[in-house]
Structures are given as structure tokens and as C-alpha cells.
Coordinates of N, CA and C in Angstrom, one line a residue:
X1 N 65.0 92.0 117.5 CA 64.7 93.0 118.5 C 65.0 92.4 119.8
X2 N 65.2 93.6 121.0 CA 65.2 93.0 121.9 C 64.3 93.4 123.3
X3 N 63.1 92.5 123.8 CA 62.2 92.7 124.9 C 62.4 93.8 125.4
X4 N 62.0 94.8 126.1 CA 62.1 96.1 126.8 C 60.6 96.7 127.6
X5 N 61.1 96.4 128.7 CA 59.9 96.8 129.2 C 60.5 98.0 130.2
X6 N 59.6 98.9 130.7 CA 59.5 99.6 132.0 C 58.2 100.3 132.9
X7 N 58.2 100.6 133.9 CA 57.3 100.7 135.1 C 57.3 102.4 134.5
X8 N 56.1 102.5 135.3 CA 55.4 103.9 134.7 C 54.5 104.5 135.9
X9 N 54.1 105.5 136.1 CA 53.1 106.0 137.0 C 52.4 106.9 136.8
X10 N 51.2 107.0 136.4 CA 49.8 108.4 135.7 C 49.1 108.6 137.3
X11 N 48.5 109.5 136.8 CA 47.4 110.3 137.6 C 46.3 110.9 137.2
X12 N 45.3 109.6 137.7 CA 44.3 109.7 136.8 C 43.3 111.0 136.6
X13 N 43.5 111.8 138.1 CA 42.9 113.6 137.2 C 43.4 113.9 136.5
X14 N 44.7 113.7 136.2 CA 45.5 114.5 134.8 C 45.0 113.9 133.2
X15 N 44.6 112.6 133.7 CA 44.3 112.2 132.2 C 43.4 113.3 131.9
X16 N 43.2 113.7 130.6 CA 42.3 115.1 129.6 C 42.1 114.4 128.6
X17 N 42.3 113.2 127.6 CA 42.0 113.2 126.4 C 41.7 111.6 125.8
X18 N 41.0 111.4 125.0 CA 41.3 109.9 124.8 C 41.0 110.2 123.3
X19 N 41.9 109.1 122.3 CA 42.4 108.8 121.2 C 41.6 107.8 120.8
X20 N 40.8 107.3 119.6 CA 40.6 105.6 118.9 C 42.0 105.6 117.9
X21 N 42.2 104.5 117.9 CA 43.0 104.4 116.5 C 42.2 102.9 116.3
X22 N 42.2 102.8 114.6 CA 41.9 102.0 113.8 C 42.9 102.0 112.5
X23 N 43.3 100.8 112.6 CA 44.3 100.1 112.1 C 44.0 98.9 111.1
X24 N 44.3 99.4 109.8 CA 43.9 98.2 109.2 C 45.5 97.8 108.3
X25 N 45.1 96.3 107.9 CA 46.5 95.2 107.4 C 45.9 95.0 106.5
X26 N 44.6 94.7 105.9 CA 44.6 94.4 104.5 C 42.8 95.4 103.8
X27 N 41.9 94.4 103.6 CA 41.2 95.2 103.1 C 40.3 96.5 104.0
X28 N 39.3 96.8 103.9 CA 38.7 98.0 104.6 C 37.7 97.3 105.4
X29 N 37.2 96.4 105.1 CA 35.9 95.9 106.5 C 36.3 95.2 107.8
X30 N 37.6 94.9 108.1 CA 38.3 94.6 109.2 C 39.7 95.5 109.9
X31 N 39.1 96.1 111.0 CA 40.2 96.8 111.3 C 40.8 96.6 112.9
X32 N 41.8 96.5 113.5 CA 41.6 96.4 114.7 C 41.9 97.9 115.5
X33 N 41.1 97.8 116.5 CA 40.4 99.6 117.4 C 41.2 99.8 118.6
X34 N 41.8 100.2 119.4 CA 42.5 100.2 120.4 C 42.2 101.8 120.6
X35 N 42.2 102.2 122.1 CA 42.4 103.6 122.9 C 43.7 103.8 123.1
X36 N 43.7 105.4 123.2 CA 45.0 105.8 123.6 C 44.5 107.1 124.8
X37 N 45.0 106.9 125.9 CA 44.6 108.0 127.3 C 45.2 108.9 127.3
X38 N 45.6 110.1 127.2 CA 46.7 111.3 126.8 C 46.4 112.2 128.5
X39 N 47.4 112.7 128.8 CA 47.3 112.9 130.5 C 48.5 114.6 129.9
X40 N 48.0 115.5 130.9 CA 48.6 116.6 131.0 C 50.1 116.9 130.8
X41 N 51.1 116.4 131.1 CA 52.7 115.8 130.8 C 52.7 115.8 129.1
X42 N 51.9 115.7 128.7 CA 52.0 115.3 127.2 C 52.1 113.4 127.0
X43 N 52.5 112.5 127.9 CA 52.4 111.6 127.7 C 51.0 110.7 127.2
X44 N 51.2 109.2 126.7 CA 50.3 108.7 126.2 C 50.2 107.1 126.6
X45 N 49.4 106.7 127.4 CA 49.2 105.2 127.7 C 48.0 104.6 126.8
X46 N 48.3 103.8 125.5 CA 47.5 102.9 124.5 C 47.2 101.4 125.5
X47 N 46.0 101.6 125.5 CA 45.6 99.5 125.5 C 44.6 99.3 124.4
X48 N 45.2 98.2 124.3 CA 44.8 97.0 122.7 C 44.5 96.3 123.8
X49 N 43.1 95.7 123.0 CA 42.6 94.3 123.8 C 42.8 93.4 122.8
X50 N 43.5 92.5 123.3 CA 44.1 91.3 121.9 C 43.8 89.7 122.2
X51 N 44.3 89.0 121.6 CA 44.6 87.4 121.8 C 45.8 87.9 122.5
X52 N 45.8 86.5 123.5 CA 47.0 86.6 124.1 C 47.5 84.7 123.7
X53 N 48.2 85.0 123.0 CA 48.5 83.8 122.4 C 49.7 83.0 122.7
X54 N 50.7 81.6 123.0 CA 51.5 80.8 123.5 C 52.7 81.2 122.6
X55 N 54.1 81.0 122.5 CA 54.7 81.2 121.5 C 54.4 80.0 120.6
X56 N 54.9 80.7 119.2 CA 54.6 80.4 117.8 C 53.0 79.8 117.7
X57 N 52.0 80.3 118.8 CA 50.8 80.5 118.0 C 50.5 81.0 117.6
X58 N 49.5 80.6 115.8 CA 49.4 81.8 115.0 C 47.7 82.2 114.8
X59 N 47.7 83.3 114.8 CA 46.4 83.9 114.8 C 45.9 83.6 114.0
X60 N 43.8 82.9 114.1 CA 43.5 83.0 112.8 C 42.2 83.6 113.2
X61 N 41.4 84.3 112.1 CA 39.9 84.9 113.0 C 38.9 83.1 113.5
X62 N 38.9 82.3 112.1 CA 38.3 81.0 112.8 C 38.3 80.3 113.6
X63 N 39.5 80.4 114.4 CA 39.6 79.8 115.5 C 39.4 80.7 116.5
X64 N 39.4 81.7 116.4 CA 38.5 82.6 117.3 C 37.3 82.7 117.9
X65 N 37.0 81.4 117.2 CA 35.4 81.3 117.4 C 35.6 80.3 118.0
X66 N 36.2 79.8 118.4 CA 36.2 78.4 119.2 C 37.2 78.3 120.2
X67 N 37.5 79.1 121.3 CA 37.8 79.1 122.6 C 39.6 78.7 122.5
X68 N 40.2 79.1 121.4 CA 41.4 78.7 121.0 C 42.5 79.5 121.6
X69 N 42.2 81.0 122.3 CA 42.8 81.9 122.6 C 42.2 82.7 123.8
X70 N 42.8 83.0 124.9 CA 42.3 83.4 126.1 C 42.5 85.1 125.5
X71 N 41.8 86.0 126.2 CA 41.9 87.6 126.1 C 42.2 88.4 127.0
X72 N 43.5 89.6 126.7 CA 44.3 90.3 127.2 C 44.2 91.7 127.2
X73 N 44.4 92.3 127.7 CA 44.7 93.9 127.8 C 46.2 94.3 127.8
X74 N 46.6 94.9 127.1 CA 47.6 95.3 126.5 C 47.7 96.7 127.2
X75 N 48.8 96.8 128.2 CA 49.3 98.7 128.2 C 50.4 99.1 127.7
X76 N 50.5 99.6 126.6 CA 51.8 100.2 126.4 C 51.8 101.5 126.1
X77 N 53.0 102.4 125.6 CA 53.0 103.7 125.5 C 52.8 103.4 123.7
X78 N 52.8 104.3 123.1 CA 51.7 104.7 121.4 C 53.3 104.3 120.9
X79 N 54.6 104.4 121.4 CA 56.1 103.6 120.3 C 56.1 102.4 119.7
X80 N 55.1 102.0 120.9 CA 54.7 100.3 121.3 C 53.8 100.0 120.1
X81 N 52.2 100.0 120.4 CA 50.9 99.7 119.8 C 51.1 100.4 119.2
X82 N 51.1 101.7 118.9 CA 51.2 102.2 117.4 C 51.9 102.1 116.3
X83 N 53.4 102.4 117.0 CA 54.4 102.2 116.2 C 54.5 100.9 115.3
X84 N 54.7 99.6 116.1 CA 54.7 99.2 115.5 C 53.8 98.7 114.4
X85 N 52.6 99.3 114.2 CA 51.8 98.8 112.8 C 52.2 100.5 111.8
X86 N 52.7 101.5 112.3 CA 52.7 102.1 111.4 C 54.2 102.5 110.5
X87 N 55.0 101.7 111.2 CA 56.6 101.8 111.1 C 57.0 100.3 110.9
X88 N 56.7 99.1 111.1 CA 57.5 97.9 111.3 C 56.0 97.0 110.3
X89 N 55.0 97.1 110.0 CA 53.7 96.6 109.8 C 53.3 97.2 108.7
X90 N 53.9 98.7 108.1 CA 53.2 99.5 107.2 C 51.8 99.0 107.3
X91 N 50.9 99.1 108.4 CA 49.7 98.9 108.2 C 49.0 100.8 107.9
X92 N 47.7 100.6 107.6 CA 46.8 101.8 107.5 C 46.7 102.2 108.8
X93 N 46.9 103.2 109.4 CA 46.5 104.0 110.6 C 45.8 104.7 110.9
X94 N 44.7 104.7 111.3 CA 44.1 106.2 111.9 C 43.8 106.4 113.1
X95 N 44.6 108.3 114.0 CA 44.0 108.4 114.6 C 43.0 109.3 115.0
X96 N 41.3 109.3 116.0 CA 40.8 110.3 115.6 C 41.0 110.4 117.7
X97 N 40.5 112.0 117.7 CA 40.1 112.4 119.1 C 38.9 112.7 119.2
X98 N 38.7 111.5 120.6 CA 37.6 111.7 121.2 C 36.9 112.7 121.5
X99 N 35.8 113.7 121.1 CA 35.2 114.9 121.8 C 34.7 114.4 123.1
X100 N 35.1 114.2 124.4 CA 34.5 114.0 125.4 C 35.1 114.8 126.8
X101 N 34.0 115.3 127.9 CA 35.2 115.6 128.9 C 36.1 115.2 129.8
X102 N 36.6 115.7 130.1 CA 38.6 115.1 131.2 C 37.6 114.1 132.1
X103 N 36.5 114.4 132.5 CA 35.8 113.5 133.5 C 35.5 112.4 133.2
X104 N 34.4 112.5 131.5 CA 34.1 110.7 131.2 C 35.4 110.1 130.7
X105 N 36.4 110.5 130.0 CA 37.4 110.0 129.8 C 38.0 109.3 131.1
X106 N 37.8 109.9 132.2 CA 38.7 109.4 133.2 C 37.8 108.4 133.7
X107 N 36.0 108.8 133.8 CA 35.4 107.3 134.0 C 36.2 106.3 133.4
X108 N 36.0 106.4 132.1 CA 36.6 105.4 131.1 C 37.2 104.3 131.5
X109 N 38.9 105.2 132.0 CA 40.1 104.8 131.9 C 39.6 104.1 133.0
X110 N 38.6 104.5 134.4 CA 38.8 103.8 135.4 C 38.1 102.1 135.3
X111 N 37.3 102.3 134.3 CA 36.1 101.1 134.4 C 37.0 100.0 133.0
X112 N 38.3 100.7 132.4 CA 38.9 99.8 132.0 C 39.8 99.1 132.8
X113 N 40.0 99.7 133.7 CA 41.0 99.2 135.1 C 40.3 98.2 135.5
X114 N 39.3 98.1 135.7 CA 38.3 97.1 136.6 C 37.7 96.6 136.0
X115 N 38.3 96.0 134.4 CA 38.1 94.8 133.5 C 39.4 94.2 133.9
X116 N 40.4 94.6 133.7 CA 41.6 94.4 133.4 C 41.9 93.3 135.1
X117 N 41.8 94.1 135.8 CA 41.3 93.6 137.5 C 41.0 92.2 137.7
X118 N 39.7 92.2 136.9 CA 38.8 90.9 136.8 C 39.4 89.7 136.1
X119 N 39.9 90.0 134.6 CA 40.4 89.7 133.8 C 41.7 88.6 134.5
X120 N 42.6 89.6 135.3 CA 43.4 88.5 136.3 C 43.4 88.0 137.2
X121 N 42.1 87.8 137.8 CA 41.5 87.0 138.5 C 41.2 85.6 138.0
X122 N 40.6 86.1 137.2 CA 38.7 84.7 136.2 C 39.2 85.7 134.3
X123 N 40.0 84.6 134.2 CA 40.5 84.8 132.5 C 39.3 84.4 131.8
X124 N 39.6 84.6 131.1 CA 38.2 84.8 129.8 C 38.6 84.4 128.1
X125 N 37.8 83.4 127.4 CA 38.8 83.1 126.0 C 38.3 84.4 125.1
X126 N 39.0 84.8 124.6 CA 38.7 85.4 123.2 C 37.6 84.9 122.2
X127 N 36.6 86.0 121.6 CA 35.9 85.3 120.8 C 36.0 86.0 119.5
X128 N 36.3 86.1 118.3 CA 36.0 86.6 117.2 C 35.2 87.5 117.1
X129 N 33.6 86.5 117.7 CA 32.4 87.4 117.2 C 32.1 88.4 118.8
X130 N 31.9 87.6 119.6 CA 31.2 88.8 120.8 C 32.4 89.3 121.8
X131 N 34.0 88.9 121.7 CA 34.3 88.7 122.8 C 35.8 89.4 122.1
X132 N 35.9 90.7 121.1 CA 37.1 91.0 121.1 C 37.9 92.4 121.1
X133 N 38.2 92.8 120.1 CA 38.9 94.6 120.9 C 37.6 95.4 120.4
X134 N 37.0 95.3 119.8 CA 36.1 95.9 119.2 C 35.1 96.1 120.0
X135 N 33.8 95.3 120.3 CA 33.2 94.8 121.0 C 33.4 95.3 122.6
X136 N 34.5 94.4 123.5 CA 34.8 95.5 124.3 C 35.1 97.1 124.7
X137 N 35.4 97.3 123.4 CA 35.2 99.2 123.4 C 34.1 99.6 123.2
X138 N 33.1 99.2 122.8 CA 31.9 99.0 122.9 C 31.2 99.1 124.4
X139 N 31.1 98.2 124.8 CA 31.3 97.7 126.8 C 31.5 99.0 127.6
X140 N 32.7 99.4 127.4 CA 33.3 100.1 128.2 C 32.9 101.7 128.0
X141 N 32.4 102.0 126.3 CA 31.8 103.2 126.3 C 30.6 103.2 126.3
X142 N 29.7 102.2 127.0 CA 28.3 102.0 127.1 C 28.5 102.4 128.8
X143 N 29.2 102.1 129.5 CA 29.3 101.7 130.5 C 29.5 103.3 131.6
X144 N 29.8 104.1 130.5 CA 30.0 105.8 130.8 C 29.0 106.7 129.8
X145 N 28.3 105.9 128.7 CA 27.5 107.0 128.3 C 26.3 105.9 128.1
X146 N 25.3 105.4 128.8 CA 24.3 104.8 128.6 C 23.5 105.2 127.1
X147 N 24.0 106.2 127.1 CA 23.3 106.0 124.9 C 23.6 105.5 123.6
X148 N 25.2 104.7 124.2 CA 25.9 104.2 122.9 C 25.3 102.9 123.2
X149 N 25.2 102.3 122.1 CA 24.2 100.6 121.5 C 24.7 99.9 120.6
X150 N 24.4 98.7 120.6 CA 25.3 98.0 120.0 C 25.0 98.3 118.1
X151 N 25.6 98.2 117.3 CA 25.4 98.9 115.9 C 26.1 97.1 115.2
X152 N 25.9 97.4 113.9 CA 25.7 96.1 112.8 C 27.8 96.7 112.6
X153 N 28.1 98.1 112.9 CA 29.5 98.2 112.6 C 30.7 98.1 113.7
X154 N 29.9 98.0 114.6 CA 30.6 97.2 115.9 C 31.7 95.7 115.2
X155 N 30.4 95.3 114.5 CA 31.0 93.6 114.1 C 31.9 93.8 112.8
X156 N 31.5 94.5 112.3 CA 32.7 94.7 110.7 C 33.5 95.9 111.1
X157 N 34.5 95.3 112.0 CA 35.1 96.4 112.4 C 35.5 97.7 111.6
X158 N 36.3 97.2 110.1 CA 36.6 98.5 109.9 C 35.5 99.6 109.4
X159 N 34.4 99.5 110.0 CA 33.3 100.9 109.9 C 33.0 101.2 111.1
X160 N 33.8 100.3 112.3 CA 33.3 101.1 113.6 C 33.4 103.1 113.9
X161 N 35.0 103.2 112.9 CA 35.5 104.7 113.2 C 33.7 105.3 112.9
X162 N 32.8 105.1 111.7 CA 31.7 105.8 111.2 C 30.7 105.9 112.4
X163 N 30.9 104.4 112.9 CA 29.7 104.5 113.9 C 30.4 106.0 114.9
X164 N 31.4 105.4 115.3 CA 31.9 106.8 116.6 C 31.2 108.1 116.1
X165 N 31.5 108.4 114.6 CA 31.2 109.4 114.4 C 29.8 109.4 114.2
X166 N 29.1 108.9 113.8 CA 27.6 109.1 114.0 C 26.9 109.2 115.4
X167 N 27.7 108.8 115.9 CA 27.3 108.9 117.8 C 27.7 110.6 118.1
X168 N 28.5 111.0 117.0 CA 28.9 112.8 117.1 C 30.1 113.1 118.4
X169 N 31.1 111.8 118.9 CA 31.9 111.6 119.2 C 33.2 112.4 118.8
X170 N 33.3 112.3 117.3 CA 34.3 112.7 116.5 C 34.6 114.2 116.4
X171 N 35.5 114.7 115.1 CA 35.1 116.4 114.6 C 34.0 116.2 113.6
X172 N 32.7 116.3 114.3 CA 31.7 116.5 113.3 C 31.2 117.4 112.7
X173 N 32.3 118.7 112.6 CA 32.0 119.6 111.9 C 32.9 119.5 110.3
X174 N 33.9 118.5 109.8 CA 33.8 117.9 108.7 C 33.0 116.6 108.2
X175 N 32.9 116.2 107.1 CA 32.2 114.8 106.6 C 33.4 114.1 107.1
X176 N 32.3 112.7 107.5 CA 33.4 111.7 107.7 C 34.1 111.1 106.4
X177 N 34.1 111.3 105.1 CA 35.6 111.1 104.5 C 36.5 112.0 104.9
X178 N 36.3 113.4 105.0 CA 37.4 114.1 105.0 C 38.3 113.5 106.2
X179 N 37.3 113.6 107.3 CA 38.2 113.3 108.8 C 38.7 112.5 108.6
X180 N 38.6 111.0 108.0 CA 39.2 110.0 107.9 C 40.5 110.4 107.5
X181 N 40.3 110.8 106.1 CA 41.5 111.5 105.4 C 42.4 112.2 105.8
X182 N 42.3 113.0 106.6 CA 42.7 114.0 108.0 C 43.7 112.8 109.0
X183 N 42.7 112.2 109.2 CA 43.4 111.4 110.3 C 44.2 110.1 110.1
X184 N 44.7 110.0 108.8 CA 45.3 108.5 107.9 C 47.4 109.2 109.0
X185 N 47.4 108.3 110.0 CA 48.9 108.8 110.0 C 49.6 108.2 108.8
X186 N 50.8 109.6 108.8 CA 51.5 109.3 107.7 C 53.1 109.7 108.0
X187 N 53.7 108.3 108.0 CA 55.1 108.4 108.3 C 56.2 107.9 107.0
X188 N 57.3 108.9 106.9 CA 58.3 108.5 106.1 C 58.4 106.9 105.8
X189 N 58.8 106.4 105.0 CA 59.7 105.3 105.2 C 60.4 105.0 105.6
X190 N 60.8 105.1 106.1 CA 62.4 105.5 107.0 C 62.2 105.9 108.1
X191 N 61.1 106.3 108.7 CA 60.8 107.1 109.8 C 61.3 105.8 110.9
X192 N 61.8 106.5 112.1 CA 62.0 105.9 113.4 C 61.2 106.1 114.5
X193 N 60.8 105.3 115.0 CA 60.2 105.8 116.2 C 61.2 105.8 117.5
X194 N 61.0 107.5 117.6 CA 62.3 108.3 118.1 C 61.0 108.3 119.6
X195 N 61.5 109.4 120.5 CA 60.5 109.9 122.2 C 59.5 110.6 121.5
X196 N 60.0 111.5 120.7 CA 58.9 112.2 120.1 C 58.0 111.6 119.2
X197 N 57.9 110.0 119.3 CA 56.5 109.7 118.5 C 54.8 110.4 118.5
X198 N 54.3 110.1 119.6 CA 53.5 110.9 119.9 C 52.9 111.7 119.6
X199 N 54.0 113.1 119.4 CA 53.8 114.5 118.6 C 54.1 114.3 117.4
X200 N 55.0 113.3 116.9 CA 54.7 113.8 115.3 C 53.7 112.8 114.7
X201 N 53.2 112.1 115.4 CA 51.6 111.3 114.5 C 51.1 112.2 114.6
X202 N 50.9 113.2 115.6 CA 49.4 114.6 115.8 C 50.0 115.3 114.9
X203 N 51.1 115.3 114.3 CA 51.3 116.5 113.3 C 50.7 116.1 111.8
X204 N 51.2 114.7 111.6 CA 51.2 114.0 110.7 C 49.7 113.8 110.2
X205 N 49.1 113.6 111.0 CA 47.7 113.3 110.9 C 46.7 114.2 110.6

């Protein structure tokens, strides 16, 4: 592959919508959580909060626990973070939408800015247990709705999607299997991620 980056410009009244996706690589009690901010254009800006790790260092959760990895914020557009675990990763995908309004969403997005801020200022290591993508989405949705608390599925990530929905975040007018099931993206084999990624996970899903 080869590196590709480019410069971008939103408007944060236009943001209207925010996305979870949970992504899992092997069994079901670990998943990793990342947002996606969806703005009036149809466009979509995803941040993952990740390890930000040296080349050829390799990830492990145990040394996560021991200050082995500083922590990052990730912006990319959904070709980027999503794509790649659902097209190059065949990992499990899901994405659900947020029930919230254009407003706390846009709190959101703002009070994620003003980690991210801080962040490059006074770096911070990664921690496994209190200090990771999970956990920080946590933070950030406490931080605009003072009634979300910290839950036992915060920490096993892949049941955070349940917690969202028991906070009635989610479409809680189906059971949470169906939604799940609803929201598993599902791409060809073959599938490319073309401009129109975006719209065809919302179709797919």
C-alpha cells in the first residue's frame, strides 16, 4: 500500500449525527469502539482512540498495562477506520446510530477536540484497563450527558454496544439481538472500498 493522506474542512453546526462502531477480530468479549460524526454533505469523519505505537511495535493487551504505549486520536474518513477492518481485516463490524440531538452530538465532537488539544500538548500512555478507546468514550459521553456511569461493560468491551443500549441511546424499539443483527455490516468479498463507502455500509447494515 501506499501512505495517503489529505486536509479536510467540517462545520461544526452541520455536524447532525454520530455513529458507534464496534469491531471485533476474534472472540465476543473484546471489541474495539470508535465514533463516526456524519455532517449535512453526507460526509463522515471516524476517530479511533488507539495505541500509537513506533514502527514494528507490536500490540499486546499486557503490556498495556504497563506504560509501554503513549495514546492517540485517530481522524480519519470511515474508507480509513472502517474499511480497513471490514475489507482488508475481515473483522466483525457493527454499526449502530446514535439517538441524540445535532446539538449534544456537536457538544461531543467539541469536547473531543479539547482532548485531542491537550493530548498534544502533555501526552498520556495508554492503559489497557482505565486509559483506552473504550473508556474514553465513556469520558466524553459523561461529559455531555451527566447520567451516563461508569458500567462493569465499559471494561469487557465487546458488551459495551448493550450498555449504549440500555442507556436507550440506540433503536430501542427492537431487542438488542435483533439491532445487533441489523447492524453486523456486510460486505462482498471482493468488495472495494470505492467514495461511496459510507452509503453502502448504511445500506448493508
Amino acid at each position: 500500500y501506499l501512505p495517503s493522506w489529505y486536509d479536510d474542512e467540517f462545520t461544526i453546526d452541520e455536524l447532525t449525527s454520530v455513529d458507534v462502531i464496534s469491531s471485533y477480530w476474534s472472540g465476543d468479549s473484546i471489541a474495539h469502539l470508535f465514533l463516526s460524526f456524519g455532517f449535512k454533505d453526507g460526509r463522515h469523519l471516524a476517530i479511533s482512540i488507539e495505541t500509537r505505537r513506533r514502527i514494528n511495535q507490536i500490540y499486546s493487551t499486557w503490556r498495556g498495562f504497563f506504560k509501554h504505549y503513549t495514546l492517540t486520536y485517530v481522524l480519519a474518513d470511515e474508507r480509513d477506520l472502517i474499511g480497513v477492518r471490514t475489507d482488508v481485516r475481515k473483522e466483525r463490524v457493527y454499526l449502530y446510530s446514535v439517538k441524540i440531538p445535532a446539538e449534544t452530538a456537536q457538544a461531543l465532537f467539541i469536547n473531543y477536540l479539547g482532548r485531542i488539544e491537550k493530548l498534544s500538548l502533555k501526552p498520556e500512555f495508554y492503559n489497557t484497563f482505565n486509559n483506552n478507546c473504550t473508556t474514553n468514550i465513556l469520558h466524553h459521553a459523561a461529559s455531555v450527558s451527566p447520567s451516563i456511569k461508569f458500567n462493569w461493560k465499559v471494561l469487557v468491551s465487546g458488551y459495551a454496544d448493550k450498555y449504549i443500549y440500555e442507556l436507550g441511546l440506540l433503536d430501542n424499539d427492537l431487542p438488542f439481538k435483533k439491532l445487533k443483527e441489523r447492524s453486523l455490516i456486510r460486505r462482498p468479498y471482493d468488495a472495494v472500498i470505492a467514495d461511496d463507502y459510507s452509503k453502502s455500509i448504511r445500506l448493508s447494515s
